[in-house]
Amino acid sequence: MVMSTGELADVTGSESGMTKWVYNFGGDTSEGGAGLRNLLGGKGANLAEMAAIGLPVPPGFTITTEVCTYFYANDRQYPADLNDQIAAGVASIERAVGAKFGDPENPLLVSVRSGARVSMPGMMDTVLNLGLNDETVEGLARASGDPRFAYDSYRRFIQMYADVVMGVDHHDFEDLLSLRKDLAGVEQDMDLTAEDLKALIQEYRDLVVSELGKPFPQDVHEQLWGAVSAVFGSWQIHRAVVYRRLHGIPEEWGTAVNVQAMVFGNMGENCATGVAFTRDPGNGENIFFGEFLVNAQGEDVVAGIRTPQHLTVRGKNLQGSTLPAMEEVMPALFGELNDIRSTLESHYKEMQDVEFTVQNGKLYMLQTRTGKRTGKAAIKIARDMVAEGLIDKKTAVLRVEPQSLDQLLHPALDPNVEKKVIGKGLPASPGAASGRIVFSADQAEKWAHDGEKVMLCRVETSPEDIHGMHAAEGIVTTRGGMTSHAAVVARGMGRPCVAGAGDVTIDYAAGTFSVGDAALKEGDWITIDGAAGEIFAGRVPTVQPEFGEDFAAIMAWADEVRRLGVRANAETPEDVRTARDFGAEGIGLCRTEHMFFEGDRIVAVREMILAETEEGRRAALDQILPMQRADFVELFTIMKGLPVTVRLLDPPLHEFLPREKSEFDEIAAGTGVSVEKVRRRAAQLQESNPMLGHRGCRLLNSYPEICEMQARAIFEAALIAAEQTGEPAHVEVMIPLVGMKKELDLLKAVIDRTADQVAAEKGAAPPYTVGTMIELPRAALRAGEIADSAAFFSFGTNDLTQTALGISRDDAGSFLGAYERQGIIESDPFQTLDTEGVGELISLARERGRATRPGLKTGICGEHGGDPRSIAFCEQVGLDYVSCSPFRVPIARLAAAQAAIRAEQES
Amino acid sequence: MVMSTGELADVTGSESGMTKWVYNFGGDTSEGGAGLRNLLGGKGANLAEMAAIGLPVPPGFTITTEVCTYFYANDRQYPADLNDQIAAGVASIERAVGAKFGDPENPLLVSVRSGARVSMPGMMDTVLNLGLNDETVEGLARASGDPRFAYDSYRRFIQMYADVVMGVDHHDFEDLLSLRKDLAGVEQDMDLTAEDLKALIQEYRDLVVSELGKPFPQDVHEQLWGAVSAVFGSWQIHRAVVYRRLHGIPEEWGTAVNVQAMVFGNMGENCATGVAFTRDPGNGENIFFGEFLVNAQGEDVVAGIRTPQHLTVRGKNLQGSTLPAMEEVMPALFGELNDIRSTLESHYKEMQDVEFTVQNGKLYMLQTRTGKRTGKAAIKIARDMVAEGLIDKKTAVLRVEPQSLDQLLHPALDPNVEKKVIGKGLPASPGAASGRIVFSADQAEKWAHDGEKVMLCRVETSPEDIHGMHAAEGIVTTRGGMTSHAAVVARGMGRPCVAGAGDVTIDYAAGTFSVGDAALKEGDWITIDGAAGEIFAGRVPTVQPEFGEDFAAIMAWADEVRRLGVRANAETPEDVRTARDFGAEGIGLCRTEHMFFEGDRIVAVREMILAETEEGRRAALDQILPMQRADFVELFTIMKGLPVTVRLLDPPLHEFLPREKSEFDEIAAGTGVSVEKVRRRAAQLQESNPMLGHRGCRLLNSYPEICEMQARAIFEAALIAAEQTGEPAHVEVMIPLVGMKKELDLLKAVIDRTADQVAAEKGAAPPYTVGTMIELPRAALRAGEIADSAAFFSFGTNDLTQTALGISRDDAGSFLGAYERQGIIESDPFQTLDTEGVGELISLARERGRATRPGLKTGICGEHGGDPRSIAFCEQVGLDYVSCSPFRVPIARLAAAQAAIRAEQES
């Protein structure tokens, strides 16, 4: 944060013991500065800062956020001395401008704007042209020499003030405006004459009286207090509350209010108004990027009624615009603005987003703030600014929002192509893809095998659809949320996914996919944008992601400072390769059950489940062994010596049996047992709460032969891979769902014994360690004794969140959304770690574990491993690594680096 | 524990630095005593103690439990100096008896027996008559003057030793014995002559050679070491391991080995053997209670081949026996024994269970130990001993096993009636009952209403069967475990229940109840014994429990020392009255949802569930309000000022809808909506893991109008009850399933607002506090902030166990049993609190809660509230009360008193 001259202002300029509620800027003194952002809000602090470094800012004052806090803490009352301080502020503006507030001859007009610590664009209220009344409007007409302008300003003021402050619906004013235009026989507002506007003003005032039973306030001080209260009040309006929740902005921050002398860009041809970024926010190029309009007000640029003109000739040419650039029409003013651009960048050392107005040939800066940018631009700007000597590498690393990398890592729809959304769902997994509609996983796999691109469309997906999801370009479901099976698996695979598209109706029997009036069928092409949750008919061209040198440079700098290791959750060769390409330093979670669903395997797995004796199970496991071993060989070969944490079978057995009774026949035929038996076994395996049921180490302890088969496959594969690659495989065998030390001990004994057997048979000892998931509260509490047997802990934060909070991820949809809206939770605990609850369990488990085993390796392998805020927590509590889905590896690397830098800065 | 002269023996009698492994008794000195139970085992310590107080004990020595520990810690090797110490022990016996081990002329024979700290009857091995070989048997024949006795002893010794020490199957010996009897043309063992036995001995020895390839050992020292090793080895045989697990005996305790001179009760008519209790173990009366046999060995008394005779004439008359009593046949010896009885009781201050043998007119005591007894006897003995001045009241309170009260609190089958078990299940809820078979809850209610006694027989039960369970005398299910719905609810109601009776087949459609060849049908009488899990055809008479003065006295003494409050989990008037009668000091958990299932209410509840708007729900709730209010009035009136903790609605809504699709029509008709809508809503409410779903405060926050209705019903009822009873109702409103403070805050606001409204309407403020269940790990961790809003915590340990351990109670059956067998867990965590995991959460939550709110009231209301071991933990961590099902209240009172006494003793 840049410190400024205003830094100490809160202890100066106020009498002893009195709180300073109001800070002047832009006149004789600038009492605030960028360092006072918390007190003055972003806009106020930056206005003061700009004034302090000599930029032309219309004079004004900021009423602090502390007044907002006071206001809400005291039943919407103001501090007693605020009145005097505001009066002094107004006087200060009057002195600087040389006009007087409410003076019929030379009236001072002001704007009243909110300004919180962080920008909340459009969320809170603004009032412009304040200070106009029936008398001062005449003074404005005289002073500007433009009565139409004066009446139009007054008309706009009444409409805005009555809406924002008094609560009269602005549509009613617009109706009157339309009627007036009809009456005058004109199409455009600007074609109304001064007289038309005068008549309209009277109608506006009558409307206020008839709606509220009281007149529009003529006292300019009453106007000012009304507007200030409206701005403070707008801190708690619904959309602001929602915005804060979405962006994690604490309620107690409050907003400041900025009262500032009006300047007008619409007083003639030597007036203008514009917005600009100091660099291109789209691609980050170091060019002055912006638009302006001559003789216009700020909102006209944004509203799109007139086509704005570019600032620079280069910009004009790049966009093929025929309108002259500011550089051409106002070269001197452009020069001044361009100098300000440099001043701002070298002062703030950040790309800025500014607003300016030219009033009668004089340039005023109305706002500067850090400019929003795309992920791509953030990367380029950060790297360029290091090259330019503005910032250092660590600052550059901090400048890129990790989440924004998501855009870079996935294909996107070609922005230059016309397209029409036919349906919407949740943006469950980013990326764009086109494919032909298929309705089953088997079909997806078959068509993909035949070279077709397919889009798997399902009501919902289940673990037995994995192969089809893999085969598909993307996934659409009509049910389920951001953490539904489809969403989680798709993100893990990096497949684009639109989940819970409720307006789409899929009819498996009829083979149709209907949405609105689009009736598509199997084989039809659709395209999805998983980052937007949008579905398009037909094939929309996509553009492939490019990483480029800037990305590589930032990631290299991130890796230099990062302490946390970054691994990936992956098991298929494709995913494992992707993970390595994205810089994963190991596999933190290889889910072996995913290997059980494919092709012949599922038949053998089902045979095992249906076997009634250990011998029967062993016979089935013997069929699975070579397949599983081959998987591991490939995996270890790709990872070539990097650590691979293999989790033994975790899900309950019923996940391997279908739910539809009709499929039982097929299984019976495939496995050679009676349908009745399949049905009975399926019923027997049914559970009330499968999440808390017979799975993980509980299952392995019931059927140790499964553990034995898996251990054998792992160890034999490790030896083969070592031979093939010349690097010893680095195997970590992980036992899931341990709650009691002995659960782990019994299985560790099976694994150790199997390792001994393999060593005896093959003449070489496979290297390995045995560790455990910590995913139950009891395991976290008993970590001290568990660490006695476990070489590592991997925090399974999905299940740990489910158990610590007692919330089923699959069922949370019915209330978690409401919980966010009600402010019960700040964010979805399945996306961002609940640091207070689950986090304490993690930190306590690590502490207790390391007390027993000082070298204990600890990592996290839940979905949180790819979430930047959760990664910051992992850094804080000192975990050794995070593991996330392959496509989030770069995000995790960057987030880990940022967490390390922040930790260093705070220490 | 009584201290004895042996107390210091472990530092005497051994050379400096040498460990003393062997302790003599019964000869010149008695080196041990009752205080050395841990070192010498129970049997050894008591033999030494008896010898020390001058009772006639055959001389012997004890090899300590430390040898056992050494043995297992050193790969089954013995300490180097053990050999010398055993040799010295043998010499000591030889001196005392005047015979020599292995001496062909005057051979010393010994028994070798195990003896752990606590009795493990029949679990480990014993060898008798050791010291016999081909030479010494002749010496014994001469010394006893009875060759047949000598050969029979040798024959028995070979059989026992070869079986226990050498591993030859004892059936093979029995086959040879049978053949020999056929050959001799006799029926009974005792009809074999000395010559027959000599021949049999040869065959036995040949069998050993042919089975093992080596001869039966002739060296008596080899015999002794073999037997000692076999006894130590038997500590780890399967049945002993299982027994220890069932009785919570730690493996590391080990066993001692007792080597003792043999005495024979079967050497003639002046010999005898017997067992006795110093008081009647069945009813506790202070009479000498025992049996004996003339000319017999110890096992003959137990084996039941000959009918044993009573010790006393009174005992003989009471049982209507025609055989003479010991008092009659051996009056002098009986007098001696009777004196010993007094000596033992005044020495041990406990009822004793003794074994004795008379050899050639001389009485020997072979064992004394604390006698097992029924609950009823325990109570009487404890009270009598206080009256006799033997023990104080606290000791008396400690003398009654809380669990044993279960027998007293429920009706039992008349023990004097012949009965035949037709089926077995789990002993899910104690008590005996008879009733006519019904298959549905509605039918049960209807028949009961018509005055019939009914037995509700279901495949399984669900919450909508509650009314039928209430109406029934008892419940039988064919599926489900000890913690199934039927089991839990039945225990709560005090209804006898046999659950999971897998061999019973219930066919609802046919209306049949078949088991084995019994084909019963609706309306047939059956009887169950819930404490045994047994089902009988027809009506078996039952005897009602009587509490009596002894029970009252012990409970009064318990209440004097108890610190923990004891409340009940109850909501029906009947249960609440039972709770008060059993001494509950309040209701710790009133489950309001149980009030929702009855009669018209379920219709209104379903209307509420099916309503699509808040208005619709409110209309349905308006119908429920008066019914719920009436329930509370009755409840508060019964409890008259005692605290009542009312838990607001907890289960997910789908529990109120039926599962059978066929029932949807009925609901649709009853509530006036379409079947399709009922079906849709039911599908919508379905959850993957209902335990972790939309329930408790989550539901109440979704539908605050439910919370409002319940609060209103409670407060209005409190005012009415106060008026009726003249005592202000003591209401505690409890919010379930809180995980985050704000969940509680939002509902507390609804409750407070409702209280204000009721106060305004009724002109009187209802007294109440608001608190929360702590049943999620997160709630325990965040207890500090939650206590800011909660006036009390009630630990819901059922759910806290489910979440902390990640184990669904409903699904645990598939592996928890195996976990106990595998030694992964010591006991079912749903019955006895997992103090290490769940317990830490409780103690931490209490600590954190009280740091915020020093006066925070804390209690427990899970099933553990009625479990003595769990209650001890509650005392230890300082909870204020436990709450349990009404029928467990006395058990909890006693357990709480014992915990308080033990805490005092330890401090």
GROMACS .gro file of C-alpha atoms in nm, chain B residues 414-532:
model
  119
 1321ASP     CA    1  -4.218  -6.655   3.612
 1322PRO     CA    2  -3.912  -6.873   3.675
 1323ASN     CA    3  -4.130  -7.156   3.807
 1324VAL     CA    4  -4.318  -7.212   3.485
 1325GLU     CA    5  -4.220  -7.457   3.213
 1326LYS     CA    6  -4.171  -7.272   2.880
 1327LYS     CA    7  -4.036  -7.338   2.534
 1328VAL     CA    8  -3.838  -7.089   2.327
 1329ILE     CA    9  -3.967  -7.083   1.969
 1330GLY     CA   10  -3.739  -6.808   1.838
 1331LYS     CA   11  -3.447  -6.589   1.932
 1332GLY     CA   12  -3.337  -6.235   1.854
 1333LEU     CA   13  -3.138  -5.962   2.019
 1334PRO     CA   14  -3.215  -5.866   2.380
 1335ALA     CA   15  -3.308  -5.517   2.267
 1336SER     CA   16  -3.510  -5.393   2.560
 1337PRO     CA   17  -3.552  -5.579   2.891
 1338GLY     CA   18  -3.873  -5.701   3.045
 1339ALA     CA   19  -4.122  -5.977   2.975
 1340ALA     CA   20  -4.463  -5.937   2.819
 1341SER     CA   21  -4.739  -6.132   2.649
 1342GLY     CA   22  -4.972  -6.008   2.381
 1343ARG     CA   23  -5.167  -6.101   2.073
 1344ILE     CA   24  -4.981  -6.070   1.746
 1345VAL     CA   25  -5.057  -5.761   1.537
 1346PHE     CA   26  -4.866  -5.648   1.231
 1347SER     CA   27  -4.926  -5.275   1.212
 1348ALA     CA   28  -4.911  -4.981   1.445
 1349ASP     CA   29  -5.266  -4.876   1.362
 1350GLN     CA   30  -5.397  -5.222   1.437
 1351ALA     CA   31  -5.200  -5.229   1.761
 1352GLU     CA   32  -5.357  -4.903   1.866
 1353LYS     CA   33  -5.704  -5.010   1.766
 1354TRP     CA   34  -5.692  -5.347   1.944
 1355ALA     CA   35  -5.533  -5.191   2.251
 1356HIS     CA   36  -5.808  -4.934   2.253
 1357ASP     CA   37  -6.055  -5.221   2.258
 1358GLY     CA   38  -5.886  -5.360   2.564
 1359GLU     CA   39  -5.667  -5.624   2.401
 1360LYS     CA   40  -5.308  -5.685   2.499
 1361VAL     CA   41  -5.107  -5.681   2.176
 1362MET     CA   42  -4.756  -5.764   2.062
 1363LEU     CA   43  -4.645  -5.549   1.770
 1364CYS     CA   44  -4.458  -5.767   1.522
 1365ARG     CA   45  -4.285  -5.589   1.236
 1366VAL     CA   46  -4.002  -5.650   0.992
 1367GLU     CA   47  -3.872  -5.320   1.124
 1368THR     CA   48  -4.023  -5.007   1.276
 1369SER     CA   49  -4.005  -4.642   1.178
 1370PRO     CA   50  -4.107  -4.321   1.353
 1371GLU     CA   51  -4.461  -4.351   1.224
 1372ASP     CA   52  -4.503  -4.671   1.426
 1373ILE     CA   53  -4.452  -4.492   1.758
 1374HIS     CA   54  -4.819  -4.491   1.852
 1375GLY     CA   55  -4.842  -4.862   1.790
 1376MET     CA   56  -4.530  -4.930   1.992
 1377HIS     CA   57  -4.685  -4.735   2.273
 1378ALA     CA   58  -5.008  -4.927   2.252
 1379ALA     CA   59  -4.832  -5.264   2.249
 1380GLU     CA   60  -4.710  -5.469   2.543
 1381GLY     CA   61  -4.392  -5.545   2.355
 1382ILE     CA   62  -4.228  -5.536   2.016
 1383VAL     CA   63  -4.071  -5.800   1.793
 1384THR     CA   64  -3.878  -5.714   1.477
 1385THR     CA   65  -3.712  -5.947   1.234
 1386ARG     CA   66  -3.452  -5.696   1.117
 1387GLY     CA   67  -3.226  -5.444   1.288
 1388GLY     CA   68  -2.977  -5.442   1.571
 1389MET     CA   69  -2.942  -5.324   1.927
 1390THR     CA   70  -2.954  -4.968   1.807
 1391SER     CA   71  -3.227  -5.004   1.548
 1392HIS     CA   72  -3.528  -4.776   1.570
 1393ALA     CA   73  -3.734  -5.041   1.744
 1394ALA     CA   74  -3.463  -5.110   2.000
 1395VAL     CA   75  -3.393  -4.747   2.083
 1396VAL     CA   76  -3.755  -4.644   2.108
 1397ALA     CA   77  -3.856  -4.953   2.303
 1398ARG     CA   78  -3.583  -4.896   2.559
 1399GLY     CA   79  -3.690  -4.536   2.585
 1400MET     CA   80  -4.050  -4.638   2.650
 1401GLY     CA   81  -3.956  -4.928   2.874
 1402ARG     CA   82  -4.133  -5.169   2.639
 1403PRO     CA   83  -3.980  -5.517   2.616
 1404CYS     CA   84  -3.838  -5.574   2.271
 1405VAL     CA   85  -3.678  -5.858   2.079
 1406ALA     CA   86  -3.512  -5.711   1.772
 1407GLY     CA   87  -3.359  -5.868   1.465
 1408ALA     CA   88  -3.519  -6.208   1.518
 1409GLY     CA   89  -3.381  -6.334   1.189
 1410ASP     CA   90  -3.537  -6.682   1.200
 1411VAL     CA   91  -3.885  -6.534   1.226
 1412THR     CA   92  -4.059  -6.465   0.895
 1413ILE     CA   93  -4.336  -6.206   0.898
 1414ASP     CA   94  -4.567  -6.195   0.598
 1415TYR     CA   95  -4.783  -5.884   0.623
 1416ALA     CA   96  -5.000  -5.981   0.331
 1417ALA     CA   97  -5.072  -6.328   0.460
 1418GLY     CA   98  -5.086  -6.209   0.819
 1419THR     CA   99  -4.849  -6.482   0.939
 1420PHE     CA  100  -4.563  -6.505   1.183
 1421SER     CA  101  -4.359  -6.819   1.116
 1422VAL     CA  102  -4.061  -6.949   1.302
 1423GLY     CA  103  -3.929  -7.302   1.274
 1424ASP     CA  104  -4.239  -7.521   1.259
 1425ALA     CA  105  -4.451  -7.272   1.451
 1426ALA     CA  106  -4.692  -7.099   1.211
 1427LEU     CA  107  -4.867  -6.827   1.408
 1428LYS     CA  108  -5.107  -6.570   1.276
 1429GLU     CA  109  -5.261  -6.238   1.369
 1430GLY     CA  110  -5.435  -6.258   1.705
 1431ASP     CA  111  -5.229  -6.551   1.837
 1432TRP     CA  112  -5.067  -6.503   2.175
 1433ILE     CA  113  -4.691  -6.485   2.212
 1434THR     CA  114  -4.465  -6.393   2.500
 1435ILE     CA  115  -4.123  -6.235   2.485
 1436ASP     CA  116  -3.837  -6.198   2.727
 1437GLY     CA  117  -3.662  -5.881   2.614
 1438ALA     CA  118  -3.369  -5.928   2.850
 1439ALA     CA  119  -3.291  -6.267   2.695
   0.00000   0.00000   0.00000
